């Protein structure tokens, strides 16, 4: 039962993280990460937890962002959890009003700190763009 409780807590964290992204809540985004966390987006350099606020603020000034995670597998092993998911995103560029949709394969390594799950590593790779081609879209913050 403890594993099911931990899995539910992990999925709740990802849901709350998606909500922060979807509402452009840039100041809260680093709070989902460990102090030494890293965001490793497709086609972009690795960002540390400390860099996320500035990057998020800049990104959300340019686009409206909507993401939905579909968790396929969660493994909890002691103080770490591993989550395999698919994400569907829609970004709308404020300058052009151009909308882009994409699907990505996402992988999270979470670490438990003071009884709370936090993102230790998050990486994704893009699978499909709105036109059906495999293409890199700027899904990174």
mmCIF file of N, CA and C in Angstrom:
data_model
loop_
_atom_site.group_PDB
_atom_site.id
_atom_site.type_symbol
_atom_site.label_atom_id
_atom_site.label_comp_id
_atom_site.label_asym_id
_atom_site.label_seq_id
_atom_site.Cartn_x
_atom_site.Cartn_y
_atom_site.Cartn_z
ATOM 1 N N UNK A 1 0.819 -1.196 0.000
ATOM 2 C CA UNK A 1 0.000 0.000 0.000
ATOM 3 C C UNK A 1 0.864 1.260 0.000
ATOM 4 N N UNK A 2 1.992 1.204 0.704
ATOM 5 C CA UNK A 2 2.864 2.368 0.751
ATOM 6 C C UNK A 2 3.326 2.760 -0.652
ATOM 7 N N UNK A 3 3.624 1.776 -1.490
ATOM 8 C CA UNK A 3 4.057 2.065 -2.854
ATOM 9 C C UNK A 3 2.960 2.786 -3.623
ATOM 10 N N UNK A 4 1.710 2.356 -3.471
ATOM 11 C CA UNK A 4 0.595 3.033 -4.145
ATOM 12 C C UNK A 4 0.455 4.465 -3.656
ATOM 13 N N UNK A 5 0.644 4.691 -2.377
ATOM 14 C CA UNK A 5 0.577 6.040 -1.817
ATOM 15 C C UNK A 5 1.691 6.903 -2.389
ATOM 16 N N UNK A 6 2.891 6.342 -2.478
ATOM 17 C CA UNK A 6 4.023 7.080 -3.037
ATOM 18 C C UNK A 6 3.801 7.374 -4.519
ATOM 19 N N UNK A 7 3.281 6.406 -5.256
ATOM 20 C CA UNK A 7 2.998 6.630 -6.674
ATOM 21 C C UNK A 7 1.959 7.736 -6.854
ATOM 22 N N UNK A 8 0.950 7.746 -6.008
ATOM 23 C CA UNK A 8 -0.069 8.799 -6.075
ATOM 24 C C UNK A 8 0.547 10.162 -5.771
ATOM 25 N N UNK A 9 1.456 10.217 -4.810
ATOM 26 C CA UNK A 9 2.127 11.479 -4.465
ATOM 27 C C UNK A 9 2.998 11.965 -5.623
ATOM 28 N N UNK A 10 3.658 11.039 -6.297
ATOM 29 C CA UNK A 10 4.488 11.384 -7.453
ATOM 30 C C UNK A 10 3.615 11.958 -8.568
ATOM 31 N N UNK A 11 2.504 11.300 -8.865
ATOM 32 C CA UNK A 11 1.615 11.772 -9.925
ATOM 33 C C UNK A 11 0.966 13.104 -9.559
ATOM 34 N N UNK A 12 0.718 13.316 -8.287
ATOM 35 C CA UNK A 12 0.179 14.606 -7.838
ATOM 36 C C UNK A 12 1.196 15.723 -8.093
ATOM 37 N N UNK A 13 2.469 15.449 -7.810
ATOM 38 C CA UNK A 13 3.519 16.437 -8.071
ATOM 39 C C UNK A 13 3.541 16.816 -9.549
ATOM 40 N N UNK A 14 3.472 15.826 -10.432
ATOM 41 C CA UNK A 14 3.501 16.111 -11.868
ATOM 42 C C UNK A 14 2.272 16.895 -12.309
ATOM 43 N N UNK A 15 1.141 16.600 -11.722
ATOM 44 C CA UNK A 15 -0.077 17.355 -12.025
ATOM 45 C C UNK A 15 0.059 18.812 -11.587
ATOM 46 N N UNK A 16 0.609 19.021 -10.412
ATOM 47 C CA UNK A 16 0.816 20.385 -9.910
ATOM 48 C C UNK A 16 1.866 21.124 -10.741
ATOM 49 N N UNK A 17 2.886 20.416 -11.179
ATOM 50 C CA UNK A 17 3.918 21.008 -12.032
ATOM 51 C C UNK A 17 3.299 21.454 -13.363
ATOM 52 N N UNK A 18 2.486 20.592 -13.953
ATOM 53 C CA UNK A 18 1.800 20.950 -15.203
ATOM 54 C C UNK A 18 0.916 22.173 -14.992
ATOM 55 N N UNK A 19 0.232 22.231 -13.866
ATOM 56 C CA UNK A 19 -0.623 23.385 -13.567
ATOM 57 C C UNK A 19 0.202 24.669 -13.486
ATOM 58 N N UNK A 20 1.364 24.602 -12.867
ATOM 59 C CA UNK A 20 2.238 25.782 -12.782
ATOM 60 C C UNK A 20 2.690 26.217 -14.175
ATOM 61 N N UNK A 21 3.025 25.265 -15.019
ATOM 62 C CA UNK A 21 3.419 25.594 -16.392
ATOM 63 C C UNK A 21 2.246 26.189 -17.170
ATOM 64 N N UNK A 22 1.077 25.589 -17.016
ATOM 65 C CA UNK A 22 -0.101 26.023 -17.770
ATOM 66 C C UNK A 22 -0.613 27.393 -17.347
ATOM 67 N N UNK A 23 -0.334 27.786 -16.125
ATOM 68 C CA UNK A 23 -0.774 29.103 -15.644
ATOM 69 C C UNK A 23 0.360 30.121 -15.669
ATOM 70 N N UNK A 24 1.480 29.750 -16.270
ATOM 71 C CA UNK A 24 2.653 30.636 -16.387
ATOM 72 C C UNK A 24 3.123 31.135 -15.025
ATOM 73 N N UNK A 25 3.074 30.260 -14.034
ATOM 74 C CA UNK A 25 3.491 30.600 -12.671
ATOM 75 C C UNK A 25 5.006 30.393 -12.539
ATOM 76 N N UNK A 26 5.759 31.230 -13.228
ATOM 77 C CA UNK A 26 7.221 31.103 -13.274
ATOM 78 C C UNK A 26 7.876 31.084 -11.897
ATOM 79 N N UNK A 27 7.455 31.935 -10.951
ATOM 80 C CA UNK A 27 8.130 31.915 -9.648
ATOM 81 C C UNK A 27 8.024 30.578 -8.910
ATOM 82 N N UNK A 28 6.969 29.804 -9.163
ATOM 83 C CA UNK A 28 6.810 28.541 -8.431
ATOM 84 C C UNK A 28 7.557 27.375 -9.076
ATOM 85 N N UNK A 29 7.956 27.498 -10.319
ATOM 86 C CA UNK A 29 8.549 26.358 -11.031
ATOM 87 C C UNK A 29 9.782 25.788 -10.323
ATOM 88 N N UNK A 30 10.732 26.589 -9.861
ATOM 89 C CA UNK A 30 11.884 25.998 -9.162
ATOM 90 C C UNK A 30 11.509 25.228 -7.893
ATOM 91 N N UNK A 31 10.383 25.545 -7.283
ATOM 92 C CA UNK A 31 9.987 24.848 -6.053
ATOM 93 C C UNK A 31 9.643 23.382 -6.308
ATOM 94 N N UNK A 32 9.439 23.002 -7.545
ATOM 95 C CA UNK A 32 9.165 21.608 -7.880
ATOM 96 C C UNK A 32 10.452 20.794 -8.016
ATOM 97 N N UNK A 33 11.583 21.465 -8.052
ATOM 98 C CA UNK A 33 12.883 20.829 -8.272
ATOM 99 C C UNK A 33 13.694 20.767 -6.983
ATOM 100 N N UNK A 34 14.591 19.785 -6.919
ATOM 101 C CA UNK A 34 15.568 19.757 -5.839
ATOM 102 C C UNK A 34 16.525 20.929 -6.050
ATOM 103 N N UNK A 35 17.246 21.285 -5.016
ATOM 104 C CA UNK A 35 18.200 22.395 -5.129
ATOM 105 C C UNK A 35 19.227 22.138 -6.233
ATOM 106 N N UNK A 36 19.603 20.876 -6.412
ATOM 107 C CA UNK A 36 20.573 20.513 -7.445
ATOM 108 C C UNK A 36 19.896 19.888 -8.672
ATOM 109 N N UNK A 37 18.629 20.197 -8.856
ATOM 110 C CA UNK A 37 17.868 19.650 -9.975
ATOM 111 C C UNK A 37 18.337 20.170 -11.322
ATOM 112 N N UNK A 38 17.983 19.410 -12.354
ATOM 113 C CA UNK A 38 18.331 19.804 -13.718
ATOM 114 C C UNK A 38 17.174 19.503 -14.664
ATOM 115 N N UNK A 39 16.909 20.478 -15.529
ATOM 116 C CA UNK A 39 15.934 20.336 -16.604
ATOM 117 C C UNK A 39 16.734 20.201 -17.893
ATOM 118 N N UNK A 40 16.524 19.098 -18.605
ATOM 119 C CA UNK A 40 17.327 18.785 -19.791
ATOM 120 C C UNK A 40 16.416 18.672 -21.008
ATOM 121 N N UNK A 41 15.999 19.816 -21.560
ATOM 122 C CA UNK A 41 15.046 19.789 -22.671
ATOM 123 C C UNK A 41 15.688 19.407 -23.999
ATOM 124 N N UNK A 42 14.882 18.876 -24.858
ATOM 125 C CA UNK A 42 15.291 18.494 -26.212
ATOM 126 C C UNK A 42 15.783 19.731 -26.960
ATOM 127 N N UNK A 43 16.980 19.639 -27.505
ATOM 128 C CA UNK A 43 17.494 20.705 -28.353
ATOM 129 C C UNK A 43 17.934 21.962 -27.634
ATOM 130 N N UNK A 44 18.138 21.877 -26.331
ATOM 131 C CA UNK A 44 18.505 23.055 -25.555
ATOM 132 C C UNK A 44 19.484 22.622 -24.479
ATOM 133 N N UNK A 45 20.260 23.560 -23.976
ATOM 134 C CA UNK A 45 21.240 23.212 -22.943
ATOM 135 C C UNK A 45 20.547 22.879 -21.611
ATOM 136 N N UNK A 46 21.262 22.215 -20.753
ATOM 137 C CA UNK A 46 20.760 21.849 -19.429
ATOM 138 C C UNK A 46 20.575 23.109 -18.595
ATOM 139 N N UNK A 47 19.448 23.173 -17.890
ATOM 140 C CA UNK A 47 19.169 24.299 -16.997
ATOM 141 C C UNK A 47 19.145 23.813 -15.559
ATOM 142 N N UNK A 48 19.821 24.540 -14.689
ATOM 143 C CA UNK A 48 19.804 24.221 -13.264
ATOM 144 C C UNK A 48 18.539 24.797 -12.642
ATOM 145 N N UNK A 49 18.232 24.351 -11.458
ATOM 146 C CA UNK A 49 17.074 24.873 -10.738
ATOM 147 C C UNK A 49 17.154 26.385 -10.622
ATOM 148 N N UNK A 50 18.334 26.905 -10.324
ATOM 149 C CA UNK A 50 18.508 28.346 -10.159
ATOM 150 C C UNK A 50 18.230 29.150 -11.416
ATOM 151 N N UNK A 51 18.404 28.541 -12.583
ATOM 152 C CA UNK A 51 18.176 29.247 -13.848
ATOM 153 C C UNK A 51 16.713 29.236 -14.291
ATOM 154 N N UNK A 52 15.904 28.426 -13.666
ATOM 155 C CA UNK A 52 14.545 28.222 -14.154
ATOM 156 C C UNK A 52 13.639 29.445 -14.042
ATOM 157 N N UNK A 53 13.760 30.248 -12.997
ATOM 158 C CA UNK A 53 12.870 31.413 -12.855
ATOM 159 C C UNK A 53 13.074 32.386 -13.997
ATOM 160 N N UNK A 54 14.312 32.763 -14.254
ATOM 161 C CA UNK A 54 14.587 33.732 -15.314
ATOM 162 C C UNK A 54 14.144 33.189 -16.669
ATOM 163 N N UNK A 55 14.518 31.956 -16.965
ATOM 164 C CA UNK A 55 14.148 31.354 -18.247
ATOM 165 C C UNK A 55 12.632 31.238 -18.381
ATOM 166 N N UNK A 56 11.970 30.843 -17.301
ATOM 167 C CA UNK A 56 10.515 30.706 -17.329
ATOM 168 C C UNK A 56 9.849 32.046 -17.567
ATOM 169 N N UNK A 57 10.292 33.074 -16.852
ATOM 170 C CA UNK A 57 9.720 34.412 -17.038
ATOM 171 C C UNK A 57 9.850 34.859 -18.486
ATOM 172 N N UNK A 58 11.035 34.700 -19.062
ATOM 173 C CA UNK A 58 11.258 35.096 -20.454
ATOM 174 C C UNK A 58 10.373 34.300 -21.407
ATOM 175 N N UNK A 59 10.271 33.013 -21.186
ATOM 176 C CA UNK A 59 9.486 32.138 -22.056
ATOM 177 C C UNK A 59 8.004 32.497 -22.009
ATOM 178 N N UNK A 60 7.477 32.669 -20.809
ATOM 179 C CA UNK A 60 6.046 32.924 -20.663
ATOM 180 C C UNK A 60 5.639 34.324 -21.122
ATOM 181 N N UNK A 61 6.596 35.211 -21.319
ATOM 182 C CA UNK A 61 6.298 36.522 -21.905
ATOM 183 C C UNK A 61 6.052 36.396 -23.404
ATOM 184 N N UNK A 62 6.547 35.324 -23.999
ATOM 185 C CA UNK A 62 6.474 35.143 -25.450
ATOM 186 C C UNK A 62 5.369 34.196 -25.903
ATOM 187 N N UNK A 63 5.008 33.239 -25.053
ATOM 188 C CA UNK A 63 4.046 32.213 -25.477
ATOM 189 C C UNK A 63 3.045 31.859 -24.381
ATOM 190 N N UNK A 64 1.899 31.379 -24.846
ATOM 191 C CA UNK A 64 0.945 30.714 -23.949
ATOM 192 C C UNK A 64 1.260 29.227 -24.088
ATOM 193 N N UNK A 65 1.298 28.536 -22.975
ATOM 194 C CA UNK A 65 1.777 27.158 -22.946
ATOM 195 C C UNK A 65 0.748 26.282 -22.257
ATOM 196 N N UNK A 66 0.437 25.153 -22.868
ATOM 197 C CA UNK A 66 -0.480 24.176 -22.283
ATOM 198 C C UNK A 66 0.166 22.807 -22.405
ATOM 199 N N UNK A 67 0.305 22.106 -21.280
ATOM 200 C CA UNK A 67 0.897 20.761 -21.295
ATOM 201 C C UNK A 67 0.027 19.809 -20.498
ATOM 202 N N UNK A 68 -0.088 18.605 -20.994
ATOM 203 C CA UNK A 68 -0.766 17.525 -20.282
ATOM 204 C C UNK A 68 0.164 16.325 -20.292
ATOM 205 N N UNK A 69 0.417 15.783 -19.100
ATOM 206 C CA UNK A 69 1.251 14.589 -18.969
ATOM 207 C C UNK A 69 0.359 13.358 -18.879
ATOM 208 N N UNK A 70 0.769 12.308 -19.558
ATOM 209 C CA UNK A 70 0.093 11.022 -19.496
ATOM 210 C C UNK A 70 1.117 10.013 -18.994
ATOM 211 N N UNK A 71 1.005 9.668 -17.715
ATOM 212 C CA UNK A 71 1.980 8.788 -17.070
ATOM 213 C C UNK A 71 1.762 7.352 -17.538
ATOM 214 N N UNK A 72 2.829 6.726 -18.005
ATOM 215 C CA UNK A 72 2.757 5.342 -18.448
ATOM 216 C C UNK A 72 3.343 4.376 -17.430
ATOM 217 N N UNK A 73 4.330 4.847 -16.677
ATOM 218 C CA UNK A 73 4.988 3.949 -15.743
ATOM 219 C C UNK A 73 5.626 4.760 -14.624
ATOM 220 N N UNK A 74 5.415 4.309 -13.406
ATOM 221 C CA UNK A 74 6.040 4.931 -12.240
ATOM 222 C C UNK A 74 6.665 3.835 -11.390
ATOM 223 N N UNK A 75 7.930 4.004 -11.091
ATOM 224 C CA UNK A 75 8.626 3.069 -10.205
ATOM 225 C C UNK A 75 9.173 3.865 -9.035
ATOM 226 N N UNK A 76 8.834 3.438 -7.836
ATOM 227 C CA UNK A 76 9.347 4.066 -6.624
ATOM 228 C C UNK A 76 10.316 3.083 -5.990
ATOM 229 N N UNK A 77 11.532 3.568 -5.728
ATOM 230 C CA UNK A 77 12.559 2.727 -5.129
ATOM 231 C C UNK A 77 13.262 3.539 -4.052
ATOM 232 N N UNK A 78 12.818 3.372 -2.824
ATOM 233 C CA UNK A 78 13.402 4.122 -1.715
ATOM 234 C C UNK A 78 13.152 5.607 -1.868
ATOM 235 N N UNK A 79 14.225 6.384 -1.873
ATOM 236 C CA UNK A 79 14.111 7.834 -1.951
ATOM 237 C C UNK A 79 14.068 8.382 -3.362
ATOM 238 N N UNK A 80 13.945 7.502 -4.355
ATOM 239 C CA UNK A 80 13.877 7.940 -5.752
ATOM 240 C C UNK A 80 12.645 7.355 -6.427
ATOM 241 N N UNK A 81 12.141 8.102 -7.400
ATOM 242 C CA UNK A 81 11.045 7.618 -8.239
ATOM 243 C C UNK A 81 11.399 7.916 -9.689
ATOM 244 N N UNK A 82 10.978 7.022 -10.559
ATOM 245 C CA UNK A 82 11.258 7.137 -11.986
ATOM 246 C C UNK A 82 9.928 7.125 -12.718
ATOM 247 N N UNK A 83 9.704 8.150 -13.526
ATOM 248 C CA UNK A 83 8.413 8.292 -14.191
ATOM 249 C C UNK A 83 8.621 8.410 -15.696
ATOM 250 N N UNK A 84 7.955 7.535 -16.411
ATOM 251 C CA UNK A 84 7.940 7.580 -17.869
ATOM 252 C C UNK A 84 6.566 8.097 -18.271
ATOM 253 N N UNK A 85 6.556 9.138 -19.108
ATOM 254 C CA UNK A 85 5.290 9.759 -19.496
ATOM 255 C C UNK A 85 5.345 10.219 -20.945
ATOM 256 N N UNK A 86 4.185 10.520 -21.460
ATOM 257 C CA UNK A 86 4.054 11.202 -22.739
ATOM 258 C C UNK A 86 3.419 12.546 -22.429
ATOM 259 N N UNK A 87 3.882 13.575 -23.102
ATOM 260 C CA UNK A 87 3.299 14.904 -22.907
ATOM 261 C C UNK A 87 2.742 15.400 -24.231
ATOM 262 N N UNK A 88 1.602 16.032 -24.143
ATOM 263 C CA UNK A 88 1.014 16.719 -25.292
ATOM 264 C C UNK A 88 1.036 18.199 -24.947
ATOM 265 N N UNK A 89 1.633 18.995 -25.832
ATOM 266 C CA UNK A 89 1.738 20.429 -25.566
ATOM 267 C C UNK A 89 1.171 21.231 -26.727
ATOM 268 N N UNK A 90 0.657 22.385 -26.355
ATOM 269 C CA UNK A 90 0.224 23.382 -27.329
ATOM 270 C C UNK A 90 0.861 24.690 -26.899
ATOM 271 N N UNK A 91 1.602 25.305 -27.806
ATOM 272 C CA UNK A 91 2.161 26.625 -27.531
ATOM 273 C C UNK A 91 1.594 27.596 -28.552
ATOM 274 N N UNK A 92 1.270 28.786 -28.066
ATOM 275 C CA UNK A 92 0.783 29.842 -28.942
ATOM 276 C C UNK A 92 1.711 31.029 -28.800
ATOM 277 N N UNK A 93 2.338 31.406 -29.896
ATOM 278 C CA UNK A 93 3.249 32.547 -29.925
ATOM 279 C C UNK A 93 2.426 33.827 -29.867
ATOM 280 N N UNK A 94 2.677 34.666 -28.862
ATOM 281 C CA UNK A 94 1.911 35.901 -28.712
ATOM 282 C C UNK A 94 2.118 36.854 -29.885
ATOM 283 N N UNK A 95 3.313 36.897 -30.450
ATOM 284 C CA UNK A 95 3.622 37.845 -31.529
ATOM 285 C C UNK A 95 2.893 37.506 -32.827
ATOM 286 N N UNK A 96 2.795 36.213 -33.129
ATOM 287 C CA UNK A 96 2.210 35.799 -34.410
ATOM 288 C C UNK A 96 0.857 35.119 -34.270
ATOM 289 N N UNK A 97 0.500 34.768 -33.049
ATOM 290 C CA UNK A 97 -0.703 33.992 -32.744
ATOM 291 C C UNK A 97 -0.645 32.598 -33.395
ATOM 292 N N UNK A 98 0.559 32.171 -33.757
ATOM 293 C CA UNK A 98 0.762 30.843 -34.346
ATOM 294 C C UNK A 98 0.734 29.789 -33.245
ATOM 295 N N UNK A 99 -0.006 28.740 -33.502
ATOM 296 C CA UNK A 99 -0.122 27.643 -32.548
ATOM 297 C C UNK A 99 0.677 26.445 -33.048
ATOM 298 N N UNK A 100 1.390 25.812 -32.142
ATOM 299 C CA UNK A 100 2.140 24.599 -32.468
ATOM 300 C C UNK A 100 1.788 23.523 -31.456
ATOM 301 N N UNK A 101 1.527 22.337 -31.956
ATOM 302 C CA UNK A 101 1.241 21.195 -31.090
ATOM 303 C C UNK A 101 2.378 20.200 -31.231
ATOM 304 N N UNK A 102 2.677 19.538 -30.137
ATOM 305 C CA UNK A 102 3.698 18.500 -30.216
ATOM 306 C C UNK A 102 3.442 17.432 -29.177
ATOM 307 N N UNK A 103 4.038 16.297 -29.425
ATOM 308 C CA UNK A 103 4.011 15.172 -28.502
ATOM 309 C C UNK A 103 5.455 14.857 -28.154
ATOM 310 N N UNK A 104 5.699 14.621 -26.878
ATOM 311 C CA UNK A 104 7.057 14.288 -26.450
ATOM 312 C C UNK A 104 7.038 13.086 -25.516
ATOM 313 N N UNK A 105 8.183 12.440 -25.452
ATOM 314 C CA UNK A 105 8.411 11.351 -24.507
ATOM 315 C C UNK A 105 9.191 11.975 -23.360
ATOM 316 N N UNK A 106 8.655 11.895 -22.142
ATOM 317 C CA UNK A 106 9.224 12.586 -20.988
ATOM 318 C C UNK A 106 9.681 11.579 -19.937
ATOM 319 N N UNK A 107 10.791 11.899 -19.289
ATOM 320 C CA UNK A 107 11.325 11.028 -18.247
ATOM 321 C C UNK A 107 11.745 11.878 -17.058
ATOM 322 N N UNK A 108 11.223 11.531 -15.903
ATOM 323 C CA UNK A 108 11.512 12.235 -14.657
ATOM 324 C C UNK A 108 12.229 11.300 -13.697
ATOM 325 N N UNK A 109 13.234 11.825 -13.026
ATOM 326 C CA UNK A 109 13.808 11.176 -11.853
ATOM 327 C C UNK A 109 13.478 12.111 -10.704
ATOM 328 N N UNK A 110 12.734 11.600 -9.741
ATOM 329 C CA UNK A 110 12.342 12.393 -8.581
ATOM 330 C C UNK A 110 13.116 11.908 -7.366
ATOM 331 N N UNK A 111 13.335 12.818 -6.448
ATOM 332 C CA UNK A 111 14.015 12.471 -5.202
ATOM 333 C C UNK A 111 13.161 12.977 -4.051
ATOM 334 N N UNK A 112 13.063 12.183 -3.019
ATOM 335 C CA UNK A 112 12.274 12.566 -1.852
ATOM 336 C C UNK A 112 13.153 13.355 -0.896
ATOM 337 N N UNK A 113 12.688 14.560 -0.554
ATOM 338 C CA UNK A 113 13.401 15.437 0.373
ATOM 339 C C UNK A 113 12.418 15.947 1.413
ATOM 340 N N UNK A 114 12.732 15.771 2.654
ATOM 341 C CA UNK A 114 11.854 16.154 3.757
ATOM 342 C C UNK A 114 10.416 15.693 3.511
ATOM 343 N N UNK A 115 10.280 14.428 3.152
ATOM 344 C CA UNK A 115 8.983 13.780 2.930
ATOM 345 C C UNK A 115 8.205 14.321 1.732
ATOM 346 N N UNK A 116 8.854 15.077 0.856
ATOM 347 C CA UNK A 116 8.198 15.585 -0.351
ATOM 348 C C UNK A 116 8.978 15.160 -1.582
ATOM 349 N N UNK A 117 8.246 14.784 -2.614
ATOM 350 C CA UNK A 117 8.886 14.461 -3.881
ATOM 351 C C UNK A 117 9.235 15.735 -4.621
ATOM 352 N N UNK A 118 10.435 15.751 -5.203
ATOM 353 C CA UNK A 118 10.914 16.889 -5.993
ATOM 354 C C UNK A 118 11.545 16.339 -7.271
ATOM 355 N N UNK A 119 11.553 17.156 -8.313
ATOM 356 C CA UNK A 119 12.177 16.761 -9.573
ATOM 357 C C UNK A 119 13.692 16.911 -9.433
ATOM 358 N N UNK A 120 14.393 15.813 -9.602
ATOM 359 C CA UNK A 120 15.851 15.805 -9.570
ATOM 360 C C UNK A 120 16.398 15.959 -10.997
ATOM 361 N N UNK A 121 15.818 15.221 -11.943
ATOM 362 C CA UNK A 121 16.174 15.330 -13.355
ATOM 363 C C UNK A 121 14.896 15.201 -14.181
ATOM 364 N N UNK A 122 14.811 16.036 -15.212
ATOM 365 C CA UNK A 122 13.681 15.961 -16.134
ATOM 366 C C UNK A 122 14.206 16.161 -17.542
ATOM 367 N N UNK A 123 13.942 15.206 -18.387
ATOM 368 C CA UNK A 123 14.346 15.303 -19.786
ATOM 369 C C UNK A 123 13.195 14.856 -20.673
ATOM 370 N N UNK A 124 13.203 15.328 -21.882
ATOM 371 C CA UNK A 124 12.203 14.882 -22.843
ATOM 372 C C UNK A 124 12.781 14.951 -24.241
ATOM 373 N N UNK A 125 12.189 14.186 -25.131
ATOM 374 C CA UNK A 125 12.513 14.319 -26.548
ATOM 375 C C UNK A 125 11.207 14.370 -27.330
ATOM 376 N N UNK A 126 11.203 15.242 -28.325
ATOM 377 C CA UNK A 126 10.010 15.463 -29.126
ATOM 378 C C UNK A 126 9.807 14.320 -30.112
ATOM 379 N N UNK A 127 8.557 13.929 -30.255
ATOM 380 C CA UNK A 127 8.218 12.848 -31.165
ATOM 381 C C UNK A 127 7.493 13.343 -32.405
ATOM 382 N N UNK A 128 6.535 14.241 -32.219
ATOM 383 C CA UNK A 128 5.686 14.647 -33.316
ATOM 384 C C UNK A 128 5.287 16.100 -33.176
ATOM 385 N N UNK A 129 5.281 16.807 -34.290
ATOM 386 C CA UNK A 129 4.813 18.191 -34.297
ATOM 387 C C UNK A 129 3.397 18.233 -34.852
ATOM 388 N N UNK A 130 2.816 19.430 -34.878
ATOM 389 C CA UNK A 130 1.435 19.581 -35.320
ATOM 390 C C UNK A 130 1.219 19.164 -36.769
ATOM 391 N N UNK A 131 2.257 19.173 -37.581
ATOM 392 C CA UNK A 131 2.075 18.759 -38.971
ATOM 393 C C UNK A 131 2.389 17.277 -39.189
ATOM 394 N N UNK A 132 2.622 16.547 -38.095
ATOM 395 C CA UNK A 132 2.848 15.116 -38.185
ATOM 396 C C UNK A 132 4.292 14.713 -38.409
ATOM 397 N N UNK A 133 5.165 15.665 -38.641
ATOM 398 C CA UNK A 133 6.579 15.362 -38.840
ATOM 399 C C UNK A 133 7.304 15.314 -37.510
ATOM 400 N N UNK A 134 8.398 14.604 -37.485
ATOM 401 C CA UNK A 134 9.264 14.621 -36.323
ATOM 402 C C UNK A 134 10.076 15.898 -36.419
ATOM 403 N N UNK A 135 9.943 16.740 -35.444
ATOM 404 C CA UNK A 135 10.558 18.052 -35.529
ATOM 405 C C UNK A 135 10.758 18.602 -34.126
ATOM 406 N N UNK A 136 11.775 19.416 -33.972
ATOM 407 C CA UNK A 136 12.023 20.066 -32.690
ATOM 408 C C UNK A 136 11.245 21.370 -32.651
ATOM 409 N N UNK A 137 10.404 21.512 -31.654
ATOM 410 C CA UNK A 137 9.746 22.778 -31.366
ATOM 411 C C UNK A 137 10.319 23.285 -30.063
ATOM 412 N N UNK A 138 10.281 24.548 -29.831
ATOM 413 C CA UNK A 138 10.841 25.104 -28.601
ATOM 414 C C UNK A 138 9.863 24.918 -27.457
ATOM 415 N N UNK A 139 9.892 23.747 -26.869
ATOM 416 C CA UNK A 139 9.038 23.356 -25.751
ATOM 417 C C UNK A 139 9.766 23.653 -24.439
ATOM 418 N N UNK A 140 10.964 24.217 -24.547
ATOM 419 C CA UNK A 140 11.791 24.445 -23.363
ATOM 420 C C UNK A 140 11.579 25.833 -22.792
ATOM 421 N N UNK A 141 11.764 25.917 -21.469
ATOM 422 C CA UNK A 141 11.616 27.209 -20.813
ATOM 423 C C UNK A 141 12.953 27.857 -20.614
#
